[in-house]
Amino acid sequence: MALYVGEKADRRELIDTAMGRVPADTVLSDGQLLDVYSGVIRQADVAVKSGRIALVGDAKHCVGSDTEVIDCSGLHLAPGLMDAHIHIEAAMTSPGQFARAVLPRGNTAVNWETLWSANVLGVEGLRLLLEECRRTRLRFFLTATSGVPCASTDLVTANHSFSIEDIRELLAWPQVTGLGEVVTFNELVACRERELEQIEAALKAGKTIDGSAPGFVGRKLAAYAAAGIMSDHEATNAEEALDRLRSGLRLVIREGSSMRNIVDILSALAEEGADTRRCCFCVDDKDIREIDAEGLIDDLVRKAMSAGVDPVEAVQMGSLNTAEYLRLDQEIGGIAPGRLADILLISDLKDFTVRRVMVGGRIVAEEGRLTEPAAVASYPEWALNTVKLKRELSGADFAFPTARREESRVRVVKVLSDQIISYEETATLPVVEGEIRPDPGKDILKLVVIERHGRTPPNIARGFVRGFGFKRGAAATSISPDHHQLIAVGADDADLQAAVNRLVQIQGGVVVCREGRVLAELSLPIAGLMTAIPYEETIRHLEEISAALRDLGCKLPSPLMTLAFAGCPTLIEFKLSDKGLIRIGEGKLVSLEVEE
Amino acid sequence: MALYVGEKADRRELIDTAMGRVPADTVLSDGQLLDVYSGVIRQADVAVKSGRIALVGDAKHCVGSDTEVIDCSGLHLAPGLMDAHIHIEAAMTSPGQFARAVLPRGNTAVNWETLWSANVLGVEGLRLLLEECRRTRLRFFLTATSGVPCASTDLVTANHSFSIEDIRELLAWPQVTGLGEVVTFNELVACRERELEQIEAALKAGKTIDGSAPGFVGRKLAAYAAAGIMSDHEATNAEEALDRLRSGLRLVIREGSSMRNIVDILSALAEEGADTRRCCFCVDDKDIREIDAEGLIDDLVRKAMSAGVDPVEAVQMGSLNTAEYLRLDQEIGGIAPGRLADILLISDLKDFTVRRVMVGGRIVAEEGRLTEPAAVASYPEWALNTVKLKRELSGADFAFPTARREESRVRVVKVLSDQIISYEETATLPVVEGEIRPDPGKDILKLVVIERHGRTPPNIARGFVRGFGFKRGAAATSISPDHHQLIAVGADDADLQAAVNRLVQIQGGVVVCREGRVLAELSLPIAGLMTAIPYEETIRHLEEISAALRDLGCKLPSPLMTLAFAGCPTLIEFKLSDKGLIRIGEGKLVSLEVEE
């Protein structure tokens, strides 16, 4: 089981090992060490005892008859990499499979922003997930997520709602690094008591406070920083990146599925001659197919190096800087005496080719594969049955009735290719038999959000969306950050109904239907967000789903992400929740039909 | 009263100020900001509200009718400087006078290693001193000092002895940054349970652990770091400095009275191309005369710049790096929204000429002077009467009786000019009337240590010392780190007796006698270590004392420091405590006379 910060080390044994009085368990000899502390590369041995590093330097005197000596000549040694802010649910894999996918690539720790799971499963759900995390060799750290509920309950139906006592309890867990991303947009700038209380609780606990301030600059960003927020991962350009650093925030540089910012930001920092010591790396949201193809933080390190960043500096942003920010640097983030022995053996530094991965002194992955079976966990029924509609849905649920005749001017959610933001548009649609009809010819489809936590009759919110390009059929998913209601898009009512009904049957996931038939699907039984099947199978299902979506006429590069975020009540700028269409900036609901 | 970390800020008010909804108290306009976060200098305004920074950038919208606007065009703005490790007792001034001496030079915070005072006054004494600290505008942070007692009680008589519960209590104080310097030499490497317990307590409290490992390199330094120690300030050369950084320790670069290391270390770092992000500045021990002449951390910043270090990087080592190490960087260490408004207005960056000093949003010093009276405090009798000899001393107490005839081969403490270490030598001295006599002609004088806490009859330990060069007279002081027994050096028994007796009368300080007369003295009534008189008077007394010592024939540059440390049982290599002569490396007492 992975060691966690706060667990007592046997310091006497480490001292004796360093002094040569007790032999090391393992000595990594003659490696080229990426020293993130001094910022230079040098030759050194590393002596490991009981999962921690006892000595770095000349370790001949630490070798005993039972010591395993691993010849690292010709190899580089780097500290294990850490993601500073990730929603692992975006990979749709449970912690065990997620660890299986990322550990062999050199990612030994993640700071899991638990916003998604917590909204569905609450504090008890986090406890459950942590149990699976603890069975892996990946060091999962969690946030006491701020966003439960994820938005004002006037705008969305909440399943769980964390009280300040819940936050305090979570902050007391040793695996919890701090308060999760404080996503409040104008509310915080308007000083919402709720967030201010959470912030004081985190400061009092001596833990960190993650931010999320997309588009904030100038006075708004200053207000955000003044509130006590310590980081932000939403910067997309030079101005935003520099403004964050200058405001004393940790600049968490993101390169995920839908948001790819690293090249722009690193070049901006280089141009400014800015110090990167307070820059960290994260993926935020990343599709398992892209994780499989590119990696996680190893991908950012590679991209930083090819953008001209010095290798040690690139690794610092993926290890020490994050450990320092999260106050874990006494335990992880570098290769030094007393630290947990999380060490990467790298054969080609330029390509950051990770040959072997050591975590807690054990080789846990070799040549891209775990050396032991992936962790599995069994979840109780309540965590596996989270799509709780209070009644069967009928065709009428997917009809858009109107009092108007012939046509109606309606508001439309305009989604953008490869972005999670969406804007408000209007369009005039035909009215047939008292219903507003979509117009696939003009790429205007139906968008439906259905409250799935069993808190309402259920609420069914109706809207139109432009940008998916479906000519036919429908798709539905239980992934819709951060509340994770059911969200469906379609050109055809019958397919919408079929997709949603199937989604209910499989208790969450993704379903694509055409002519009443299921073309492809993926079941995500854990919270309706994750599955424990081997991640390669998840990838296969996702590829079938992509093909099915193309068959419907969809040309978006990542349509599932786009669909999921079309319901997100905390992003820019126009979204659909189970309560209706939301103008985020104004924090209010608006009608589907434009008033005449 | 200076704000301390952990005090609740009015975040709502800061947010409103940043947004322009509430006017700032003060706006520093158009300054050249040394941005320690991004590492660059840029023009910016700083808006201050209720002691904290609300906004950095364009602050026009923060100016109201009652806002004080300070035009900073042509000035540089730097964060207040912080000393990472200081024994303020070495300046002999009480906290109020110390603050008066250092604040106007831009030093706004210190991390006070309380080892000296704690050995004399215990936990209650630290509470008392903190009371005076809180009356100043300097931010005093304290350590939960590890060294009480300062060494094995087999080697020295302890006054106080901190239990692990005492340490835990101190670690819970908001002003306590962590465990004070773990001075254990071979003991720690031999795994003394006492220090390991203290280290676990500090880790559990989420606080820092200061080190003190003079001369440690290689496996011994690795063992020290593996024990959980987080910093060291004893590096004197390139090898030691780099070894500390590479071991993951914070490299606290020292430039004090007796140890001047900054130039050697910074040039070593530059040669290695080492990252200075984990380097901090400290003076450790600094004489008030040198503080008055050179400054505190401002002196190190100046010396770093003249050694070719970039100004922002130099200031980082004197501010942000220390704040990050001590986990205070959310409160101090840089100029950013939410931080306490501790800001220096600098007219000449190259000379680091500090014109005005702002602490907590108030101008506390201008043109080298405090803008308000220095803090004073009254101490109870028990803190002012700490020289408690159980009986009058007689001439016999200063005689060195022997069974030998004519002459005796004795061990001698060899002190070095401008160093706090001393070595073992032997010498043959005349025996007259059954007493071993000193030999001022060969620069061999008597060295006497007398237990002053009233714990023994008292113990009086006798030795000889070489290096002071007295031709006549004697000097005595109650400053003898870390136990602070009375220590006296002299060529003449009567003067030794006169000096010690006077020292008892004035309840500690420094006394120099010749021909039975007091030539010069300084009374240090607070713990026998500090005085609350204006620091200029202290300087005057010290200059009289220096003149008197020269009159006795002493040629050492800082004889008081040399005398004080001749009794220090935790330094290299041969010292005298109240129990006798100590071979530090072996941790054992040896006889005055060499066995035949």
PDB file of N, CA and C in Angstrom, chain A residues 8 11-12 15 18-19 21 35 37-38 40 42 61 189 191 193 200 203 219 222-223 226-227 245-248 250 272 274-275 277-278 316 321 324 329 336-337 339, chain B residues 8 11-12 15 18-19 21 35 37-38 40 42 61 189 191 193 200 203 219 222 226-227 245-248 250 272 274-275 277-278 316 321 324 329 336-337 339:
ATOM      1  N   LYS A   8       4.675   7.676   9.979  1.00  0.00           N
ATOM      2  CA  LYS A   8       5.960   7.787  10.668  1.00  0.00           C
ATOM      3  C   LYS A   8       7.007   6.926   9.963  1.00  0.00           C
ATOM      4  N   ARG A  11      13.156   6.581  11.373  1.00  0.00           N
ATOM      5  CA  ARG A  11      14.296   7.470  11.127  1.00  0.00           C
ATOM      6  C   ARG A  11      15.595   6.878  11.664  1.00  0.00           C
ATOM      7  N   ARG A  12      15.479   6.124  12.725  1.00  0.00           N
ATOM      8  CA  ARG A  12      16.686   5.482  13.268  1.00  0.00           C
ATOM      9  C   ARG A  12      17.285   4.559  12.218  1.00  0.00           C
ATOM     10  N   ILE A  15      18.910   6.569   9.409  1.00  0.00           N
ATOM     11  CA  ILE A  15      20.202   7.112   9.860  1.00  0.00           C
ATOM     12  C   ILE A  15      21.263   6.020   9.824  1.00  0.00           C
ATOM     13  N   ALA A  18      22.239   5.283   6.257  1.00  0.00           N
ATOM     14  CA  ALA A  18      23.099   6.333   5.692  1.00  0.00           C
ATOM     15  C   ALA A  18      24.519   6.200   6.224  1.00  0.00           C
ATOM     16  N   MET A  19      24.627   5.853   7.499  1.00  0.00           N
ATOM     17  CA  MET A  19      25.951   5.756   8.124  1.00  0.00           C
ATOM     18  C   MET A  19      26.668   4.447   7.772  1.00  0.00           C
ATOM     19  N   ARG A  21      25.739   1.501   8.919  1.00  0.00           N
ATOM     20  CA  ARG A  21      25.635   0.544  10.029  1.00  0.00           C
ATOM     21  C   ARG A  21      24.614  -0.544   9.733  1.00  0.00           C
ATOM     22  N   ASP A  35      18.766  16.610 -10.135  1.00  0.00           N
ATOM     23  CA  ASP A  35      18.646  17.144  -8.783  1.00  0.00           C
ATOM     24  C   ASP A  35      17.755  18.385  -8.814  1.00  0.00           C
ATOM     25  N   TYR A  37      16.629  20.029  -6.435  1.00  0.00           N
ATOM     26  CA  TYR A  37      16.916  20.993  -5.363  1.00  0.00           C
ATOM     27  C   TYR A  37      17.987  21.990  -5.804  1.00  0.00           C
ATOM     28  N   SER A  38      19.087  21.470  -6.361  1.00  0.00           N
ATOM     29  CA  SER A  38      20.160  22.373  -6.798  1.00  0.00           C
ATOM     30  C   SER A  38      19.952  22.765  -8.261  1.00  0.00           C
ATOM     31  N   VAL A  40      20.645  20.988 -10.951  1.00  0.00           N
ATOM     32  CA  VAL A  40      21.656  20.491 -11.895  1.00  0.00           C
ATOM     33  C   VAL A  40      21.597  18.956 -11.973  1.00  0.00           C
ATOM     34  N   ARG A  42      23.773  15.478 -11.944  1.00  0.00           N
ATOM     35  CA  ARG A  42      25.081  14.983 -11.527  1.00  0.00           C
ATOM     36  C   ARG A  42      25.008  13.472 -11.316  1.00  0.00           C
ATOM     37  N   HIS A  61      29.132   2.131   0.793  1.00  0.00           N
ATOM     38  CA  HIS A  61      29.138   1.638   2.177  1.00  0.00           C
ATOM     39  C   HIS A  61      27.750   1.192   2.638  1.00  0.00           C
ATOM     40  N   VAL A 189     -16.219  37.197  -5.801  1.00  0.00           N
ATOM     41  CA  VAL A 189     -15.917  38.622  -5.909  1.00  0.00           C
ATOM     42  C   VAL A 189     -17.027  39.408  -5.212  1.00  0.00           C
ATOM     43  N   CYS A 191     -18.147  38.145  -2.546  1.00  0.00           N
ATOM     44  CA  CYS A 191     -17.905  37.737  -1.146  1.00  0.00           C
ATOM     45  C   CYS A 191     -18.966  36.789  -0.601  1.00  0.00           C
ATOM     46  N   GLU A 193     -20.265  34.139   1.714  1.00  0.00           N
ATOM     47  CA  GLU A 193     -19.818  33.704   3.041  1.00  0.00           C
ATOM     48  C   GLU A 193     -19.330  32.258   2.996  1.00  0.00           C
ATOM     49  N   GLU A 200     -11.075  30.095   5.312  1.00  0.00           N
ATOM     50  CA  GLU A 200     -10.521  30.237   6.664  1.00  0.00           C
ATOM     51  C   GLU A 200     -10.264  28.865   7.276  1.00  0.00           C
ATOM     52  N   LEU A 203      -7.014  27.552   5.810  1.00  0.00           N
ATOM     53  CA  LEU A 203      -5.860  28.280   6.364  1.00  0.00           C
ATOM     54  C   LEU A 203      -5.597  27.808   7.790  1.00  0.00           C
ATOM     55  N   ARG A 219      -8.158  43.469 -11.500  1.00  0.00           N
ATOM     56  CA  ARG A 219      -8.739  43.635 -10.163  1.00  0.00           C
ATOM     57  C   ARG A 219      -9.489  42.379  -9.703  1.00  0.00           C
ATOM     58  N   ALA A 222      -6.972  39.948  -8.556  1.00  0.00           N
ATOM     59  CA  ALA A 222      -6.429  40.437  -7.280  1.00  0.00           C
ATOM     60  C   ALA A 222      -7.403  40.120  -6.149  1.00  0.00           C
ATOM     61  N   ALA A 223      -8.685  40.371  -6.381  1.00  0.00           N
ATOM     62  CA  ALA A 223      -9.701  40.081  -5.360  1.00  0.00           C
ATOM     63  C   ALA A 223      -9.693  38.589  -5.026  1.00  0.00           C
ATOM     64  N   ALA A 226      -6.616  37.897  -3.042  1.00  0.00           N
ATOM     65  CA  ALA A 226      -6.743  38.513  -1.710  1.00  0.00           C
ATOM     66  C   ALA A 226      -7.643  37.682  -0.802  1.00  0.00           C
ATOM     67  N   ALA A 227      -8.532  36.924  -1.415  1.00  0.00           N
ATOM     68  CA  ALA A 227      -9.439  36.083  -0.627  1.00  0.00           C
ATOM     69  C   ALA A 227      -8.708  34.921   0.044  1.00  0.00           C
ATOM     70  N   LEU A 245       1.086  34.587 -11.707  1.00  0.00           N
ATOM     71  CA  LEU A 245       2.372  34.544 -10.989  1.00  0.00           C
ATOM     72  C   LEU A 245       2.572  35.814 -10.177  1.00  0.00           C
ATOM     73  N   ARG A 246       2.309  36.958 -10.815  1.00  0.00           N
ATOM     74  CA  ARG A 246       2.536  38.251 -10.148  1.00  0.00           C
ATOM     75  C   ARG A 246       1.606  38.451  -8.967  1.00  0.00           C
ATOM     76  N   SER A 247       0.449  37.762  -8.991  1.00  0.00           N
ATOM     77  CA  SER A 247      -0.496  37.889  -7.884  1.00  0.00           C
ATOM     78  C   SER A 247      -0.153  36.948  -6.734  1.00  0.00           C
ATOM     79  N   GLY A 248       0.990  36.275  -6.841  1.00  0.00           N
ATOM     80  CA  GLY A 248       1.411  35.380  -5.759  1.00  0.00           C
ATOM     81  C   GLY A 248       0.709  34.036  -5.794  1.00  0.00           C
ATOM     82  N   ARG A 250       0.159  30.221  -7.244  1.00  0.00           N
ATOM     83  CA  ARG A 250       0.911  29.197  -7.957  1.00  0.00           C
ATOM     84  C   ARG A 250       0.278  29.070  -9.341  1.00  0.00           C
ATOM     85  N   GLU A 272       9.183  36.679 -20.832  1.00  0.00           N
ATOM     86  CA  GLU A 272       9.230  37.595 -19.686  1.00  0.00           C
ATOM     87  C   GLU A 272      10.493  37.381 -18.858  1.00  0.00           C
ATOM     88  N   ALA A 274      10.593  34.976 -16.730  1.00  0.00           N
ATOM     89  CA  ALA A 274       9.977  34.715 -15.418  1.00  0.00           C
ATOM     90  C   ALA A 274      10.520  33.438 -14.795  1.00  0.00           C
ATOM     91  N   ASP A 275      10.621  33.480 -13.479  1.00  0.00           N
ATOM     92  CA  ASP A 275      11.032  32.350 -12.657  1.00  0.00           C
ATOM     93  C   ASP A 275       9.898  31.311 -12.684  1.00  0.00           C
ATOM     94  N   ARG A 277       9.724  28.701 -10.605  1.00  0.00           N
ATOM     95  CA  ARG A 277       9.705  27.964  -9.334  1.00  0.00           C
ATOM     96  C   ARG A 277       8.308  27.798  -8.775  1.00  0.00           C
ATOM     97  N   ARG A 278       7.400  28.726  -9.109  1.00  0.00           N
ATOM     98  CA  ARG A 278       6.034  28.629  -8.590  1.00  0.00           C
ATOM     99  C   ARG A 278       5.049  28.166  -9.670  1.00  0.00           C
ATOM    100  N   GLN A 316      11.236  19.886 -12.455  1.00  0.00           N
ATOM    101  CA  GLN A 316      10.849  20.641 -11.248  1.00  0.00           C
ATOM    102  C   GLN A 316       9.363  21.003 -11.296  1.00  0.00           C
ATOM    103  N   ASN A 321       8.052  21.535  -7.510  1.00  0.00           N
ATOM    104  CA  ASN A 321       7.221  22.733  -7.388  1.00  0.00           C
ATOM    105  C   ASN A 321       5.836  22.387  -6.846  1.00  0.00           C
ATOM    106  N   GLU A 324       6.152  21.340  -3.184  1.00  0.00           N
ATOM    107  CA  GLU A 324       6.302  22.517  -2.315  1.00  0.00           C
ATOM    108  C   GLU A 324       4.966  23.223  -2.146  1.00  0.00           C
ATOM    109  N   ASP A 329       6.744  18.532   0.297  1.00  0.00           N
ATOM    110  CA  ASP A 329       8.119  18.401  -0.193  1.00  0.00           C
ATOM    111  C   ASP A 329       9.057  17.745   0.806  1.00  0.00           C
ATOM    112  N   ALA A 336      16.169  12.833  -2.255  1.00  0.00           N
ATOM    113  CA  ALA A 336      17.029  13.297  -1.168  1.00  0.00           C
ATOM    114  C   ALA A 336      16.775  12.423   0.059  1.00  0.00           C
ATOM    115  N   PRO A 337      17.737  12.398   0.978  1.00  0.00           N
ATOM    116  CA  PRO A 337      17.578  11.569   2.183  1.00  0.00           C
ATOM    117  C   PRO A 337      16.298  11.921   2.932  1.00  0.00           C
ATOM    118  N   ARG A 339      13.251  11.359   2.007  1.00  0.00           N
ATOM    119  CA  ARG A 339      12.067  11.366   1.143  1.00  0.00           C
ATOM    120  C   ARG A 339      11.647   9.939   0.828  1.00  0.00           C
TER     121      ARG A 339
ATOM    122  N   LYS B   8      -6.916  36.182  11.587  1.00  0.00           N
ATOM    123  CA  LYS B   8      -7.913  36.198  10.515  1.00  0.00           C
ATOM    124  C   LYS B   8      -7.924  37.566   9.840  1.00  0.00           C
ATOM    125  N   ARG B  11     -11.255  39.259   4.743  1.00  0.00           N
ATOM    126  CA  ARG B  11     -11.108  38.985   3.306  1.00  0.00           C
ATOM    127  C   ARG B  11     -12.197  39.691   2.497  1.00  0.00           C
ATOM    128  N   ARG B  12     -13.350  39.833   3.094  1.00  0.00           N
ATOM    129  CA  ARG B  12     -14.428  40.523   2.373  1.00  0.00           C
ATOM    130  C   ARG B  12     -13.986  41.953   2.059  1.00  0.00           C
ATOM    131  N   ILE B  15     -11.342  42.009  -0.684  1.00  0.00           N
ATOM    132  CA  ILE B  15     -11.965  41.783  -1.996  1.00  0.00           C
ATOM    133  C   ILE B  15     -12.637  43.064  -2.474  1.00  0.00           C
ATOM    134  N   ALA B  18     -10.011  45.527  -3.577  1.00  0.00           N
ATOM    135  CA  ALA B  18      -9.432  45.188  -4.889  1.00  0.00           C
ATOM    136  C   ALA B  18     -10.402  45.532  -6.016  1.00  0.00           C
ATOM    137  N   MET B  19     -11.682  45.307  -5.762  1.00  0.00           N
ATOM    138  CA  MET B  19     -12.689  45.560  -6.798  1.00  0.00           C
ATOM    139  C   MET B  19     -13.033  47.038  -6.934  1.00  0.00           C
ATOM    140  N   ARG B  21     -14.729  48.726  -4.650  1.00  0.00           N
ATOM    141  CA  ARG B  21     -16.007  49.026  -3.975  1.00  0.00           C
ATOM    142  C   ARG B  21     -15.774  49.721  -2.645  1.00  0.00           C
ATOM    143  N   ASP B  35       9.404  41.897  -7.936  1.00  0.00           N
ATOM    144  CA  ASP B  35       8.411  40.836  -7.853  1.00  0.00           C
ATOM    145  C   ASP B  35       9.131  39.504  -7.601  1.00  0.00           C
ATOM    146  N   TYR B  37       7.924  36.727  -6.925  1.00  0.00           N
ATOM    147  CA  TYR B  37       7.199  35.548  -7.434  1.00  0.00           C
ATOM    148  C   TYR B  37       7.581  35.257  -8.880  1.00  0.00           C
ATOM    149  N   SER B  38       7.549  36.290  -9.711  1.00  0.00           N
ATOM    150  CA  SER B  38       7.908  36.081 -11.124  1.00  0.00           C
ATOM    151  C   SER B  38       9.396  36.321 -11.353  1.00  0.00           C
ATOM    152  N   VAL B  40      10.977  39.176 -11.628  1.00  0.00           N
ATOM    153  CA  VAL B  40      11.327  40.333 -12.463  1.00  0.00           C
ATOM    154  C   VAL B  40      10.917  41.638 -11.766  1.00  0.00           C
ATOM    155  N   ARG B  42       9.059  45.274 -12.186  1.00  0.00           N
ATOM    156  CA  ARG B  42       8.109  45.944 -13.078  1.00  0.00           C
ATOM    157  C   ARG B  42       7.453  47.094 -12.334  1.00  0.00           C
ATOM    158  N   HIS B  61      -8.371  52.793  -9.242  1.00  0.00           N
ATOM    159  CA  HIS B  61      -9.773  52.602  -8.814  1.00  0.00           C
ATOM    160  C   HIS B  61      -9.886  52.325  -7.316  1.00  0.00           C
ATOM    161  N   VAL B 189      23.435  11.197  15.006  1.00  0.00           N
ATOM    162  CA  VAL B 189      23.898  10.143  14.119  1.00  0.00           C
ATOM    163  C   VAL B 189      23.886   8.815  14.879  1.00  0.00           C
ATOM    164  N   CYS B 191      21.462   8.351  16.824  1.00  0.00           N
ATOM    165  CA  CYS B 191      20.014   8.191  17.014  1.00  0.00           C
ATOM    166  C   CYS B 191      19.547   8.405  18.439  1.00  0.00           C
ATOM    167  N   GLU B 193      17.012   9.207  21.116  1.00  0.00           N
ATOM    168  CA  GLU B 193      15.548   9.154  21.109  1.00  0.00           C
ATOM    169  C   GLU B 193      14.961  10.551  21.292  1.00  0.00           C
ATOM    170  N   GLU B 200       9.553  14.096  15.226  1.00  0.00           N
ATOM    171  CA  GLU B 200       8.222  13.571  14.881  1.00  0.00           C
ATOM    172  C   GLU B 200       7.136  14.549  15.344  1.00  0.00           C
ATOM    173  N   LEU B 203       6.976  17.353  12.799  1.00  0.00           N
ATOM    174  CA  LEU B 203       6.356  16.886  11.549  1.00  0.00           C
ATOM    175  C   LEU B 203       4.852  16.758  11.747  1.00  0.00           C
ATOM    176  N   ARG B 219      27.997  11.024   4.246  1.00  0.00           N
ATOM    177  CA  ARG B 219      27.043  10.125   4.912  1.00  0.00           C
ATOM    178  C   ARG B 219      26.481  10.733   6.180  1.00  0.00           C
ATOM    179  N   ALA B 222      23.850  13.108   5.170  1.00  0.00           N
ATOM    180  CA  ALA B 222      22.707  12.332   4.675  1.00  0.00           C
ATOM    181  C   ALA B 222      21.901  11.784   5.853  1.00  0.00           C
ATOM    182  N   ALA B 226      18.151  12.591   6.603  1.00  0.00           N
ATOM    183  CA  ALA B 226      17.220  11.453   6.658  1.00  0.00           C
ATOM    184  C   ALA B 226      16.426  11.462   7.960  1.00  0.00           C
ATOM    185  N   ALA B 227      17.004  12.077   8.985  1.00  0.00           N
ATOM    186  CA  ALA B 227      16.309  12.145  10.276  1.00  0.00           C
ATOM    187  C   ALA B 227      15.100  13.072  10.222  1.00  0.00           C
ATOM    188  N   LEU B 245      22.344  21.637  -0.194  1.00  0.00           N
ATOM    189  CA  LEU B 245      21.285  21.789  -1.201  1.00  0.00           C
ATOM    190  C   LEU B 245      20.905  20.438  -1.797  1.00  0.00           C
ATOM    191  N   ARG B 246      21.932  19.664  -2.156  1.00  0.00           N
ATOM    192  CA  ARG B 246      21.699  18.366  -2.814  1.00  0.00           C
ATOM    193  C   ARG B 246      21.008  17.381  -1.888  1.00  0.00           C
ATOM    194  N   SER B 247      21.170  17.583  -0.574  1.00  0.00           N
ATOM    195  CA  SER B 247      20.523  16.685   0.396  1.00  0.00           C
ATOM    196  C   SER B 247      19.082  17.105   0.673  1.00  0.00           C
ATOM    197  N   GLY B 248      18.602  18.098  -0.062  1.00  0.00           N
ATOM    198  CA  GLY B 248      17.217  18.527   0.122  1.00  0.00           C
ATOM    199  C   GLY B 248      17.021  19.436   1.315  1.00  0.00           C
ATOM    200  N   ARG B 250      17.229  23.089   3.204  1.00  0.00           N
ATOM    201  CA  ARG B 250      17.288  24.506   2.868  1.00  0.00           C
ATOM    202  C   ARG B 250      18.680  24.990   3.272  1.00  0.00           C
ATOM    203  N   GLU B 272      28.576  26.470  -9.743  1.00  0.00           N
ATOM    204  CA  GLU B 272      27.846  25.218  -9.998  1.00  0.00           C
ATOM    205  C   GLU B 272      26.629  25.458 -10.893  1.00  0.00           C
ATOM    206  N   ALA B 274      23.926  26.594  -9.607  1.00  0.00           N
ATOM    207  CA  ALA B 274      22.870  26.053  -8.742  1.00  0.00           C
ATOM    208  C   ALA B 274      21.718  27.037  -8.583  1.00  0.00           C
ATOM    209  N   ASP B 275      20.540  26.483  -8.475  1.00  0.00           N
ATOM    210  CA  ASP B 275      19.304  27.213  -8.224  1.00  0.00           C
ATOM    211  C   ASP B 275      19.342  27.723  -6.769  1.00  0.00           C
ATOM    212  N   ARG B 277      16.703  28.969  -5.163  1.00  0.00           N
ATOM    213  CA  ARG B 277      15.332  29.039  -4.626  1.00  0.00           C
ATOM    214  C   ARG B 277      15.219  28.478  -3.225  1.00  0.00           C
ATOM    215  N   ARG B 278      16.091  27.543  -2.872  1.00  0.00           N
ATOM    216  CA  ARG B 278      16.033  26.943  -1.537  1.00  0.00           C
ATOM    217  C   ARG B 278      17.151  27.477  -0.636  1.00  0.00           C
ATOM    218  N   GLN B 316      14.939  37.657  -3.020  1.00  0.00           N
ATOM    219  CA  GLN B 316      14.237  36.378  -2.809  1.00  0.00           C
ATOM    220  C   GLN B 316      14.870  35.604  -1.653  1.00  0.00           C
ATOM    221  N   ASN B 321      12.095  33.107  -0.106  1.00  0.00           N
ATOM    222  CA  ASN B 321      12.644  31.767   0.134  1.00  0.00           C
ATOM    223  C   ASN B 321      12.487  31.372   1.593  1.00  0.00           C
ATOM    224  N   GLU B 324       8.782  30.782   2.339  1.00  0.00           N
ATOM    225  CA  GLU B 324       8.348  29.467   1.843  1.00  0.00           C
ATOM    226  C   GLU B 324       8.858  28.357   2.750  1.00  0.00           C
ATOM    227  N   ASP B 329       4.571  31.854   3.561  1.00  0.00           N
ATOM    228  CA  ASP B 329       4.526  32.627   2.320  1.00  0.00           C
ATOM    229  C   ASP B 329       3.125  33.057   1.931  1.00  0.00           C
ATOM    230  N   ALA B 336       1.993  40.840  -2.775  1.00  0.00           N
ATOM    231  CA  ALA B 336       0.892  40.269  -3.566  1.00  0.00           C
ATOM    232  C   ALA B 336      -0.407  40.395  -2.776  1.00  0.00           C
ATOM    233  N   PRO B 337      -1.537  40.341  -3.483  1.00  0.00           N
ATOM    234  CA  PRO B 337      -2.825  40.454  -2.791  1.00  0.00           C
ATOM    235  C   PRO B 337      -2.987  39.413  -1.682  1.00  0.00           C
ATOM    236  N   ARG B 339      -1.371  39.282   1.135  1.00  0.00           N
ATOM    237  CA  ARG B 339      -0.230  39.252   2.049  1.00  0.00           C
ATOM    238  C   ARG B 339      -0.291  40.453   2.984  1.00  0.00           C
TER     239      ARG B 339
END
